[in-house]
């Protein structure tokens, strides 16, 4: 398939360090693919530890000269707002490039990757002028007769190493870049190896918006080399990671050893609980959206469905119909309702977990197979686990369009089942009964609990995980706190 013109205009194949386009120090490159066709789209540099070193040096230099943190907050806000304007002005390019590289439906690339990135930037730009400390009285009695004036101020944490996954490439990058820039930090971003392309174009637009060279650097490379070099680099003050729990554990351990600040946004196995008072049609639509959105490649995907026994058969039948009726295709195809998995490797992993679910006694009531074509398609799949067996599918994150459905008897047992997971990222409850909704909100161990909706995020609403789903919160005031150090000031007079 020829590369669509808007995407071709945005395609860059070198990395961005200190405002310059560079190849890897050893000249090596790796291929990037269109997951809807399996065709190669580009080759980008495979960054070495030496390249990461150069990017961190550029970010450190930009902290002090040309003094990104030293600009007035309003000056930072204006540059960030200009970048948001440029993102919108280049929406077509960025959205086409994201769909080409990630596979998601073009309208979602427009709404979430592009629209969401501009929204997050503007929201965080507004915070640049609102970072506050506090003043307070202390009671230090020595030396006699001495008074004290005490306060706190927030200072940028410094150089941020941002490592992001491939499911929402531009949006996940922006979740980290926007609060970092608002607070005066500088950034070395390592996009996922599958999806590095929109981040490169973003860095170029940032320079055009007036961001000084070195404030935002993008190194393309794999996790084991470039990612690991960034995590252990002594010039990085904070690592902000979004990705799998497995890699998060490695990164957390390394940062613990080095006493480096770290935020971890990790995996999930989010429950969707349908109570017995809801309209079946609404429950089916809600549960389908919770799991199949972005082809199931969502950290908060509602992948465990618990339905009140009296509605269970109807809801599962409805979901099977939705899954069977879903049209798969390229994200550029206006008829397509679901695109491909991001890579052949990921498709194979999803298929393996699906097969494990069936072998362990799950009943595949829809899907259960790969889609047609050279691209990496997987049919949306519904597995009924009517006997509530301890399937791998109930415990492990699939990160694909695979739902496992279970009936439940009463509220106590379903809340216990919902919490019986190593993860705690999101959960939703579907009901019109306010008292039972609040009971579920109180009981569910999850960073976000949705009622009669799922997967909704906003820059004002803190986001992060309980348990193995992570450490720290993004968005809102929490993000500003996460990208600053709190300094106490004590003046004797
Ligand atoms: P992954 O952990 O394999 O990779 C994520 C990023 O980490 C990539 O950029 C990769 O190159 C890098 N990386 C890999 N090994 C590394 C290492 N040793 N050191 C440093 N960096 C390394 O995850 P993935 O498969 O790309 O993404 C899917 C995962 O991300 C899922 O588990 C999903 O739940 C999670 N996720 C979480 C959130 C959230 O906010 N909680 C959001 C989106 C995705």
Short mmCIF file of C-alpha atoms and ligand atoms in Angstrom, two decimals:
data_model
loop_
_atom_site.label_atom_id
_atom_site.label_comp_id
_atom_site.label_asym_id
_atom_site.label_seq_id
_atom_site.Cartn_x
_atom_site.Cartn_y
_atom_site.Cartn_z
CA UNK A 1 0.00 0.00 0.00
CA UNK A 2 1.44 3.44 -0.86
CA UNK A 3 2.03 5.65 2.17
CA UNK A 4 -0.85 8.19 2.34
CA UNK A 5 0.36 11.69 1.45
CA UNK A 6 -0.31 13.31 4.87
CA UNK A 7 1.67 10.55 6.63
CA UNK A 8 4.52 10.77 4.11
CA UNK A 9 4.81 14.49 4.86
CA UNK A 10 5.33 13.74 8.55
CA UNK A 11 7.66 10.76 8.23
CA UNK A 12 11.12 11.32 9.76
CA UNK A 13 13.77 8.65 9.91
CA UNK A 14 16.48 10.10 12.12
CA UNK A 15 16.41 10.76 15.86
CA UNK A 16 16.19 14.15 17.47
CA UNK A 17 18.91 15.13 19.94
CA UNK A 18 19.72 18.68 21.03
CA UNK A 19 17.65 20.10 18.16
CA UNK A 20 19.56 18.09 15.50
CA UNK A 21 18.56 15.08 13.43
CA UNK A 22 20.99 12.23 14.03
CA UNK A 23 21.76 8.66 13.06
CA UNK A 24 22.81 6.14 15.72
CA UNK A 25 26.47 6.35 16.75
CA UNK A 26 27.14 2.99 15.07
CA UNK A 27 24.83 3.71 12.12
CA UNK A 28 22.47 0.82 12.88
CA UNK A 29 18.78 1.10 12.10
CA UNK A 30 15.66 -0.97 12.60
CA UNK A 31 12.53 -1.33 10.52
CA UNK A 32 9.09 0.00 11.41
CA UNK A 33 5.99 -1.66 9.95
CA UNK A 34 2.41 -0.98 8.95
CA UNK A 35 0.54 -3.54 11.08
CA UNK A 36 -2.46 -3.57 8.71
CA UNK A 37 -0.32 -4.93 5.85
CA UNK A 38 2.93 -6.13 7.38
CA UNK A 39 4.81 -3.79 5.01
CA UNK A 40 7.89 -1.88 6.09
CA UNK A 41 7.27 1.87 6.30
CA UNK A 42 10.57 3.26 7.53
CA UNK A 43 13.95 2.57 9.06
CA UNK A 44 14.89 4.53 12.17
CA UNK A 45 18.14 4.68 14.18
CA UNK A 46 18.77 1.99 16.76
CA UNK A 47 20.10 4.21 19.54
CA UNK A 48 23.14 3.02 21.48
CA UNK A 49 24.10 3.90 25.05
CA UNK A 50 26.36 6.56 23.51
CA UNK A 51 23.36 8.18 21.80
CA UNK A 52 21.40 8.12 25.05
CA UNK A 53 24.38 9.79 26.68
CA UNK A 54 24.28 12.57 24.07
CA UNK A 55 20.54 13.05 24.55
CA UNK A 56 20.85 13.24 28.33
CA UNK A 57 23.74 15.72 27.98
CA UNK A 58 21.57 17.89 25.69
CA UNK A 59 18.68 17.72 28.18
CA UNK A 60 20.98 18.61 31.11
CA UNK A 61 22.45 21.53 29.22
CA UNK A 62 18.98 22.80 28.33
CA UNK A 63 17.97 22.82 32.00
CA UNK A 64 20.38 25.69 32.61
CA UNK A 65 21.22 27.18 29.21
CA UNK A 66 19.11 28.36 27.49
CA UNK A 67 17.48 27.99 30.89
CA UNK A 68 14.14 26.33 30.18
CA UNK A 69 13.40 26.22 33.89
CA UNK A 70 14.55 29.84 34.14
CA UNK A 71 11.98 31.15 31.64
CA UNK A 72 9.00 32.76 33.27
CA UNK A 73 6.14 30.32 33.75
CA UNK A 74 4.08 32.40 31.34
CA UNK A 75 6.79 32.13 28.67
CA UNK A 76 6.73 28.33 29.07
CA UNK A 77 2.94 28.34 28.92
CA UNK A 78 2.99 30.31 25.65
CA UNK A 79 5.45 27.94 23.97
CA UNK A 80 3.40 24.95 25.08
CA UNK A 81 0.21 26.56 23.76
CA UNK A 82 1.94 27.28 20.44
CA UNK A 83 2.92 23.61 20.25
CA UNK A 84 -0.72 22.64 20.85
CA UNK A 85 -1.71 24.96 17.99
CA UNK A 86 0.90 23.37 15.72
CA UNK A 87 -0.27 19.86 16.61
CA UNK A 88 -3.78 20.85 15.57
CA UNK A 89 -2.53 22.57 12.42
CA UNK A 90 -0.75 19.31 11.49
CA UNK A 91 -3.55 17.04 12.70
CA UNK A 92 -3.97 15.28 9.37
CA UNK A 93 -0.27 14.42 9.09
CA UNK A 94 0.02 13.19 12.66
CA UNK A 95 -3.21 11.19 12.63
CA UNK A 96 -2.37 9.49 9.32
CA UNK A 97 1.13 8.70 10.54
CA UNK A 98 -0.23 7.18 13.75
CA UNK A 99 -2.77 5.04 11.94
CA UNK A 100 -0.13 3.92 9.44
CA UNK A 101 2.29 2.93 12.21
CA UNK A 102 0.03 1.81 15.06
CA UNK A 103 -2.96 0.50 13.13
CA UNK A 104 -5.74 2.23 15.02
CA UNK A 105 -8.80 3.60 13.24
CA UNK A 106 -8.12 7.04 11.74
CA UNK A 107 -10.95 8.80 13.64
CA UNK A 108 -9.40 7.59 16.91
CA UNK A 109 -5.96 8.82 15.86
CA UNK A 110 -7.54 12.20 15.26
CA UNK A 111 -9.55 12.28 18.47
CA UNK A 112 -7.16 10.71 20.95
CA UNK A 113 -3.60 10.91 19.67
CA UNK A 114 -3.88 14.35 18.12
CA UNK A 115 -6.86 15.96 19.87
CA UNK A 116 -5.92 14.45 23.22
CA UNK A 117 -2.29 15.54 22.92
CA UNK A 118 -3.30 19.14 22.19
CA UNK A 119 -5.77 19.05 25.10
CA UNK A 120 -3.22 17.64 27.55
CA UNK A 121 -0.64 20.24 26.48
CA UNK A 122 -3.07 23.13 26.95
CA UNK A 123 -4.25 21.81 30.32
CA UNK A 124 -0.66 21.44 31.60
CA UNK A 125 0.39 24.77 30.02
CA UNK A 126 -2.20 26.36 32.30
CA UNK A 127 -0.49 24.78 35.31
CA UNK A 128 2.88 26.38 34.50
CA UNK A 129 1.72 29.63 36.15
CA UNK A 130 0.04 27.92 39.09
CA UNK A 131 2.80 25.91 40.74
CA UNK A 132 2.72 26.92 44.39
CA UNK A 133 4.48 26.36 47.69
CA UNK A 134 3.13 27.28 51.08
CA UNK A 135 4.24 29.18 54.16
CA UNK A 136 3.63 28.03 57.72
CA UNK A 137 4.63 28.65 61.33
CA UNK A 138 7.21 26.47 63.05
CA UNK A 139 7.93 26.11 66.78
CA UNK A 140 11.72 25.74 66.89
CA UNK A 141 12.75 27.00 70.37
CA UNK A 142 16.51 27.43 69.78
CA UNK A 143 18.51 29.58 70.07
CA UNK A 144 16.33 31.55 72.48
CA UNK A 145 15.03 34.76 70.90
CA UNK A 146 15.42 33.55 67.30
CA UNK A 147 12.44 33.69 64.99
CA UNK A 148 11.92 31.66 61.84
CA UNK A 149 10.15 32.27 58.57
CA UNK A 150 9.44 28.94 56.85
CA UNK A 151 7.95 27.97 53.52
CA UNK A 152 8.05 25.42 50.74
CA UNK A 153 8.71 25.91 47.06
CA UNK A 154 8.45 23.50 44.18
CA UNK A 155 11.44 23.16 41.84
CA UNK A 156 11.69 21.10 38.63
CA UNK A 157 12.85 17.55 39.24
CA UNK A 158 15.36 18.01 36.38
CA UNK A 159 15.98 15.70 33.42
CA UNK A 160 13.14 13.25 32.84
CA UNK A 161 13.68 9.93 31.07
CA UNK A 162 10.27 9.11 29.58
CA UNK A 163 9.70 5.58 28.26
CA UNK A 164 6.38 4.84 26.60
CA UNK A 165 4.52 1.90 25.02
CA UNK A 166 2.97 1.49 21.58
CA UNK A 167 -0.77 1.48 22.29
CA UNK A 168 -1.28 5.28 22.29
CA UNK A 169 2.11 6.45 21.05
CA UNK A 170 1.61 10.20 20.85
CA UNK A 171 -0.87 10.49 23.73
CA UNK A 172 1.25 8.43 26.17
CA UNK A 173 4.29 10.54 25.29
CA UNK A 174 2.29 13.70 25.91
CA UNK A 175 1.07 12.46 29.30
CA UNK A 176 4.72 12.76 30.35
CA UNK A 177 6.05 15.60 28.19
CA UNK A 178 3.29 18.11 29.08
CA UNK A 179 3.67 18.13 32.89
CA UNK A 180 7.46 17.94 32.55
CA UNK A 181 7.53 21.05 30.35
CA UNK A 182 5.01 22.89 32.54
CA UNK A 183 7.22 22.44 35.59
CA UNK A 184 10.48 23.40 33.84
CA UNK A 185 11.92 19.91 33.38
CA UNK A 186 13.67 18.72 30.22
CA UNK A 187 12.94 15.38 28.58
CA UNK A 188 14.58 12.45 26.83
CA UNK A 189 11.74 10.43 25.33
CA UNK A 190 12.14 6.84 24.20
CA UNK A 191 9.12 5.76 22.20
CA UNK A 192 8.31 2.08 21.78
CA UNK A 193 10.32 0.39 19.02
CA UNK A 194 7.07 -0.51 17.22
CA UNK A 195 5.79 3.09 17.06
CA UNK A 196 8.49 5.78 17.05
CA UNK A 197 7.23 7.92 14.18
CA UNK A 198 4.80 10.49 15.62
CA UNK A 199 7.18 11.30 18.48
CA UNK A 200 9.85 12.36 15.96
CA UNK A 201 7.47 14.71 14.17
CA UNK A 202 6.29 16.06 17.53
CA UNK A 203 9.86 16.98 18.52
CA UNK A 204 10.26 18.87 15.27
CA UNK A 205 7.01 20.78 15.83
CA UNK A 206 8.18 21.59 19.37
CA UNK A 207 11.30 23.24 17.99
CA UNK A 208 9.12 25.23 15.58
CA UNK A 209 6.91 26.29 18.51
CA UNK A 210 9.96 27.83 20.19
CA UNK A 211 11.01 25.07 22.57
CA UNK A 212 14.78 25.57 23.01
CA UNK A 213 16.96 22.79 21.51
CA UNK A 214 17.64 20.04 24.02
CA UNK A 215 14.45 20.55 26.05
CA UNK A 216 12.77 17.65 24.23
CA UNK A 217 14.93 14.88 22.76
CA UNK A 218 13.68 11.69 21.11
CA UNK A 219 15.88 8.58 20.98
CA UNK A 220 14.57 5.67 18.95
CA UNK A 221 15.77 2.25 19.99
CA UNK A 222 14.96 -0.92 21.81
CA UNK A 223 14.19 -1.33 25.48
CA UNK A 224 17.14 -3.52 26.40
CA UNK A 225 19.72 -1.08 25.00
CA UNK A 226 18.36 2.48 24.74
CA UNK A 227 15.64 2.14 27.39
CA UNK A 228 17.94 0.47 29.91
CA UNK A 229 20.72 3.03 29.25
CA UNK A 230 18.26 5.84 29.96
CA UNK A 231 17.03 4.23 33.17
CA UNK A 232 20.51 3.81 34.65
CA UNK A 233 21.96 7.10 33.37
CA UNK A 234 23.28 9.22 36.26
CA UNK A 235 22.23 12.38 34.41
CA UNK A 236 18.55 11.39 34.55
CA UNK A 237 16.76 12.67 37.65
CA UNK A 238 13.45 10.91 37.15
CA UNK A 239 12.23 7.99 35.08
CA UNK A 240 8.60 8.02 34.04
CA UNK A 241 7.64 4.68 32.56
CA UNK A 242 4.46 3.34 31.02
CA UNK A 243 4.51 -0.27 29.91
CA UNK A 244 4.31 -3.82 31.13
CA UNK A 245 4.50 -4.82 34.78
CA UNK A 246 7.40 -7.13 33.93
CA UNK A 247 9.58 -4.30 32.58
CA UNK A 248 8.27 -1.92 35.25
CA UNK A 249 9.65 -4.26 37.89
CA UNK A 250 13.13 -4.13 36.31
CA UNK A 251 13.02 -0.35 36.01
CA UNK A 252 11.73 0.10 39.56
CA UNK A 253 14.54 -2.11 40.90
CA UNK A 254 17.22 -0.19 39.00
CA UNK A 255 15.83 3.18 40.14
CA UNK A 256 15.61 1.88 43.70
CA UNK A 257 19.29 0.92 43.59
CA UNK A 258 20.24 4.34 42.21
CA UNK A 259 17.75 6.28 44.40
CA UNK A 260 16.31 7.83 41.27
CA UNK A 261 12.73 9.13 41.21
CA UNK A 262 10.46 6.79 39.32
CA UNK A 263 6.83 6.65 38.24
CA UNK A 264 5.42 3.37 36.92
CA UNK A 265 2.18 3.08 34.96
CA UNK A 266 1.83 -0.65 34.34
CA UNK A 267 -0.55 -3.36 33.27
CA UNK A 268 -4.10 -4.13 34.22
CA UNK A 269 -6.82 -6.79 34.25
CA UNK A 270 -9.74 -4.50 34.84
CA UNK A 271 -13.11 -5.90 35.95
CA UNK A 272 -16.44 -4.78 34.48
CA UNK A 273 -19.32 -5.56 36.85
CA UNK A 274 -22.86 -5.60 35.49
CA UNK A 275 -25.50 -5.50 38.22
CA UNK A 276 -28.94 -7.03 37.77
CA UNK A 277 -30.86 -3.76 37.41
CA UNK A 278 -29.38 -2.57 34.11
CA UNK A 279 -30.77 -2.58 30.62
CA UNK A 280 -29.17 -5.49 28.73
CA UNK A 281 -28.56 -3.48 25.56
CA UNK A 282 -26.74 -0.74 27.45
CA UNK A 283 -24.68 -3.32 29.36
CA UNK A 284 -23.66 -5.07 26.13
CA UNK A 285 -22.66 -1.80 24.46
CA UNK A 286 -20.74 -0.70 27.55
CA UNK A 287 -18.92 -3.99 28.05
CA UNK A 288 -18.06 -4.23 24.34
CA UNK A 289 -16.60 -0.72 24.34
CA UNK A 290 -14.66 -1.47 27.52
CA UNK A 291 -12.80 -4.42 25.94
CA UNK A 292 -12.75 -3.81 22.19
CA UNK A 293 -11.76 -0.12 22.12
CA UNK A 294 -8.29 0.31 20.51
CA UNK A 295 -8.50 -3.45 19.70
CA UNK A 296 -8.15 -4.27 23.39
CA UNK A 297 -4.70 -2.69 23.51
CA UNK A 298 -5.61 -0.50 26.46
CA UNK A 299 -4.07 -0.77 29.93
CA UNK A 300 -7.52 -0.30 31.51
CA UNK A 301 -9.30 -2.62 29.03
CA UNK A 302 -12.32 -4.19 30.71
CA UNK A 303 -11.06 -7.72 30.15
CA UNK A 304 -12.87 -9.52 33.00
CA UNK A 305 -16.64 -9.30 32.78
CA UNK A 306 -18.81 -10.24 35.78
CA UNK A 307 -22.54 -10.34 35.07
CA UNK A 308 -25.39 -10.91 37.54
CA UNK A 309 -26.59 -14.47 36.96
CA UNK A 310 -30.08 -13.51 35.77
CA UNK A 311 -28.62 -11.35 32.93
CA UNK A 312 -25.54 -13.45 32.16
CA UNK A 313 -26.78 -15.45 29.13
CA UNK A 314 -28.36 -12.42 27.48
CA UNK A 315 -25.30 -10.20 27.98
CA UNK A 316 -22.87 -12.86 26.77
CA UNK A 317 -25.07 -13.57 23.70
CA UNK A 318 -25.19 -9.86 22.95
CA UNK A 319 -21.41 -9.55 23.22
CA UNK A 320 -20.90 -12.57 20.97
CA UNK A 321 -23.10 -10.87 18.36
CA UNK A 322 -21.12 -7.65 18.60
CA UNK A 323 -17.85 -9.58 18.25
CA UNK A 324 -19.07 -11.68 15.31
CA UNK A 325 -20.42 -8.60 13.54
CA UNK A 326 -17.25 -6.53 13.90
CA UNK A 327 -15.63 -5.59 10.59
CA UNK A 328 -11.84 -5.82 10.71
CA UNK A 329 -9.69 -3.73 8.41
CA UNK A 330 -7.03 -1.10 7.96
CA UNK A 331 -7.46 1.98 10.12
CA UNK A 332 -7.76 3.97 6.88
CA UNK A 333 -10.78 1.93 5.77
CA UNK A 334 -13.93 3.86 6.72
CA UNK A 335 -15.89 0.56 6.98
CA UNK A 336 -13.47 -0.99 9.48
CA UNK A 337 -14.57 -1.16 13.12
CA UNK A 338 -11.38 -2.72 14.44
CA UNK A 339 -7.79 -2.57 13.21
CA UNK A 340 -4.85 -4.95 13.64
CA UNK A 341 -2.67 -5.79 16.62
CA UNK A 342 0.43 -3.62 16.64
CA UNK A 343 2.91 -6.33 15.60
CA UNK A 344 3.18 -9.93 14.50
CA UNK A 345 4.84 -10.75 17.83
CA UNK A 346 1.96 -9.24 19.78
CA UNK A 347 -0.67 -10.97 17.60
CA UNK A 348 1.06 -14.29 18.30
CA UNK A 349 1.07 -13.61 22.03
CA UNK A 350 -2.66 -12.79 21.99
CA UNK A 351 -3.41 -15.97 19.99
CA UNK A 352 -1.38 -18.06 22.43
CA UNK A 353 -3.25 -16.72 25.45
CA UNK A 354 -6.56 -17.28 23.67
CA UNK A 355 -5.63 -20.89 22.96
CA UNK A 356 -4.57 -21.35 26.58
CA UNK A 357 -8.00 -20.08 27.70
CA UNK A 358 -9.74 -22.66 25.51
CA UNK A 359 -7.40 -25.48 26.59
CA UNK A 360 -8.06 -24.69 30.26
CA UNK A 361 -11.82 -25.06 29.78
CA UNK A 362 -13.02 -21.62 28.66
CA UNK A 363 -15.81 -21.78 26.06
CA UNK A 364 -15.02 -19.62 23.04
CA UNK A 365 -18.42 -18.17 22.07
CA UNK A 366 -17.11 -15.69 19.48
CA UNK A 367 -13.85 -15.11 17.63
CA UNK A 368 -11.02 -17.25 18.91
CA UNK A 369 -9.00 -16.95 15.73
CA UNK A 370 -6.78 -14.62 13.76
CA UNK A 371 -8.33 -12.34 11.17
CA UNK A 372 -7.63 -12.59 7.45
CA UNK A 373 -4.88 -11.01 5.50
CA UNK A 374 -1.22 -10.21 5.67
CA UNK A 375 -1.80 -7.74 8.53
CA UNK A 376 -1.76 -8.73 12.20
CA UNK A 377 -5.52 -9.11 12.74
CA UNK A 378 -7.23 -10.95 15.58
CA UNK A 379 -11.00 -11.50 15.67
CA UNK A 380 -12.68 -9.98 18.74
CA UNK A 381 -13.14 -12.87 21.10
CA UNK A 382 -15.53 -13.71 23.91
CA UNK A 383 -14.70 -16.60 26.24
CA UNK A 384 -17.44 -17.78 28.59
CA UNK A 385 -16.12 -19.02 31.90
CA UNK A 386 -19.48 -20.06 33.28
CA UNK A 387 -18.00 -22.43 35.86
CA UNK A 388 -15.69 -19.69 37.15
CA UNK A 389 -12.52 -21.69 36.56
CA UNK A 390 -9.17 -20.11 37.50
CA UNK A 391 -8.23 -19.56 33.85
CA UNK A 392 -4.99 -17.87 32.83
CA UNK A 393 -7.25 -15.44 30.94
CA UNK A 394 -8.75 -14.31 34.24
CA UNK A 395 -5.34 -13.54 35.74
CA UNK A 396 -3.05 -12.43 32.94
CA UNK A 397 -3.21 -9.29 30.88
CA UNK A 398 -3.79 -10.14 27.20
CA UNK A 399 -3.70 -6.58 25.86
CA UNK A 400 -5.88 -7.65 22.96
CA UNK A 401 -9.60 -7.98 22.08
CA UNK A 402 -10.21 -10.98 24.33
CA UNK A 403 -12.96 -10.90 26.94
CA UNK A 404 -13.57 -13.53 29.61
CA UNK A 405 -17.12 -13.50 31.05
CA UNK A 406 -18.30 -14.93 34.39
CA UNK A 407 -21.68 -15.03 36.14
CA UNK A 408 -21.98 -14.06 39.81
CA UNK A 409 -24.53 -14.62 42.57
CA UNK A 410 -24.28 -11.69 44.93
CA UNK A 411 -22.56 -8.37 45.44
CA UNK A 412 -20.14 -9.57 48.14
CA UNK A 413 -18.81 -12.38 46.01
CA UNK A 414 -18.40 -10.28 42.87
CA UNK A 415 -16.52 -7.54 44.67
CA UNK A 416 -14.23 -10.14 46.15
CA UNK A 417 -13.66 -11.73 42.73
CA UNK A 418 -13.04 -8.34 41.14
CA UNK A 419 -10.36 -7.59 43.72
CA UNK A 420 -8.79 -11.03 43.43
CA UNK A 421 -6.13 -9.83 41.00
CA UNK A 422 -2.51 -8.77 41.14
CA UNK A 423 -3.57 -5.65 39.23
CA UNK A 424 -5.59 -2.62 40.27
CA UNK A 425 -5.67 -0.09 37.45
CA UNK A 426 -9.34 0.41 36.54
CA UNK A 427 -12.77 -1.06 37.25
CA UNK A 428 -16.30 -0.27 36.19
CA UNK A 429 -19.69 -0.98 37.64
CA UNK A 430 -22.90 -0.76 35.64
CA UNK A 431 -26.05 -0.01 37.62
CA UNK A 432 -28.78 2.55 38.22
CA UNK A 433 -28.78 1.86 41.95
CA UNK A 434 -26.83 4.64 43.63
CA UNK A 435 -26.34 2.81 46.89
CA UNK A 436 -24.88 -0.30 45.26
CA UNK A 437 -22.73 1.85 42.99
CA UNK A 438 -21.22 3.62 45.99
CA UNK A 439 -20.69 0.31 47.75
CA UNK A 440 -18.69 -0.91 44.76
CA UNK A 441 -16.70 2.34 44.59
CA UNK A 442 -15.74 1.91 48.23
CA UNK A 443 -14.74 -1.73 47.85
CA UNK A 444 -12.93 -1.85 44.49
CA UNK A 445 -9.14 -1.76 44.65
CA UNK A 446 -8.43 0.29 41.54
CA UNK A 447 -6.83 3.61 40.65
CA UNK A 448 -9.97 4.58 38.73
CA UNK A 449 -13.52 3.34 39.31
CA UNK A 450 -16.00 4.19 36.58
CA UNK A 451 -19.79 3.97 36.98
CA UNK A 452 -21.81 3.37 33.80
CA UNK A 453 -18.76 4.16 31.68
CA UNK A 454 -15.26 2.76 31.19
CA UNK A 455 -11.84 3.84 29.84
CA UNK A 456 -12.64 7.57 30.15
CA UNK A 457 -9.62 9.71 31.02
CA UNK A 458 -9.07 13.44 31.33
CA UNK A 459 -6.03 15.62 32.06
CA UNK A 460 -7.73 16.88 35.24
CA UNK A 461 -8.41 13.37 36.61
CA UNK A 462 -5.52 11.57 38.35
CA UNK A 463 -4.61 8.25 36.72
CA UNK A 464 -2.51 5.36 38.00
CA UNK A 465 -2.60 1.98 39.61
CA UNK A 466 -3.10 0.16 42.89
CA UNK A 467 -1.05 -3.00 43.51
CA UNK A 468 1.06 -4.27 40.56
CA UNK A 469 -0.50 -1.72 38.21
CA UNK A 470 2.05 0.86 39.22
CA UNK A 471 3.42 3.54 41.46
CA UNK A 472 2.45 7.21 41.20
CA UNK A 473 -0.28 9.20 39.46
CA UNK A 474 -0.37 11.13 36.22
CA UNK A 475 -2.58 14.16 35.34
CA UNK A 476 -4.01 16.96 37.41
CA UNK A 477 -2.19 18.42 40.38
CA UNK A 478 -0.66 14.98 41.03
CA UNK A 479 1.39 15.29 37.84
CA UNK A 480 2.71 18.70 38.83
CA UNK A 481 3.78 17.27 42.16
CA UNK A 482 5.34 14.27 40.43
CA UNK A 483 7.60 16.42 38.23
CA UNK A 484 8.77 18.74 41.02
CA UNK A 485 10.85 18.41 44.16
CA UNK A 486 9.51 20.02 47.31
CA UNK A 487 12.09 22.29 48.90
CA UNK A 488 11.63 23.59 52.44
CA UNK A 489 13.08 27.02 53.21
CA UNK A 490 13.84 28.04 56.79
CA UNK A 491 15.05 31.61 57.43
CA UNK A 492 16.23 32.60 60.89
CA UNK A 493 16.00 36.24 61.90
P1 LIG B 1 6.88 -3.03 27.38
O1 LIG B 1 7.03 -2.93 28.84
O2 LIG B 1 7.41 -4.20 26.67
O3 LIG B 1 7.52 -1.76 26.66
C1 LIG B 1 7.22 -0.44 27.04
C2 LIG B 1 8.42 0.44 26.79
O4 LIG B 1 9.49 0.02 27.62
C3 LIG B 1 8.95 0.38 25.35
O5 LIG B 1 9.36 1.69 24.97
C4 LIG B 1 10.14 -0.54 25.47
O6 LIG B 1 11.13 -0.30 24.50
C5 LIG B 1 10.66 -0.17 26.86
N1 LIG B 1 11.48 -1.21 27.49
C6 LIG B 1 11.40 -2.56 27.32
N2 LIG B 1 12.35 -3.18 28.07
C7 LIG B 1 13.01 -2.21 28.74
C8 LIG B 1 14.08 -2.21 29.68
N3 LIG B 1 14.66 -3.34 30.08
N4 LIG B 1 14.52 -1.02 30.16
C9 LIG B 1 13.93 0.13 29.78
N5 LIG B 1 12.93 0.20 28.89
C10 LIG B 1 12.46 -0.96 28.38
O7 LIG B 1 5.32 -2.86 27.14
P2 LIG B 1 4.54 -2.88 25.77
O8 LIG B 1 4.27 -4.27 25.37
O9 LIG B 1 5.18 -1.97 24.78
O10 LIG B 1 3.20 -2.13 26.22
C11 LIG B 1 2.12 -2.80 26.74
C12 LIG B 1 2.06 -2.67 28.26
O11 LIG B 1 1.95 -1.30 28.66
C13 LIG B 1 0.87 -3.36 28.83
O12 LIG B 1 1.22 -4.12 29.94
C14 LIG B 1 -0.04 -2.20 29.25
O13 LIG B 1 -0.94 -2.52 30.26
C15 LIG B 1 0.94 -1.18 29.65
N6 LIG B 1 0.33 0.14 29.62
C16 LIG B 1 0.08 0.76 30.81
C17 LIG B 1 -0.53 2.01 30.83
C18 LIG B 1 -0.81 2.72 32.12
O14 LIG B 1 -0.97 3.91 32.08
N7 LIG B 1 -0.85 2.04 33.23
C19 LIG B 1 -0.85 2.64 29.63
C20 LIG B 1 -0.58 1.97 28.44
C21 LIG B 1 0.03 0.72 28.46
#
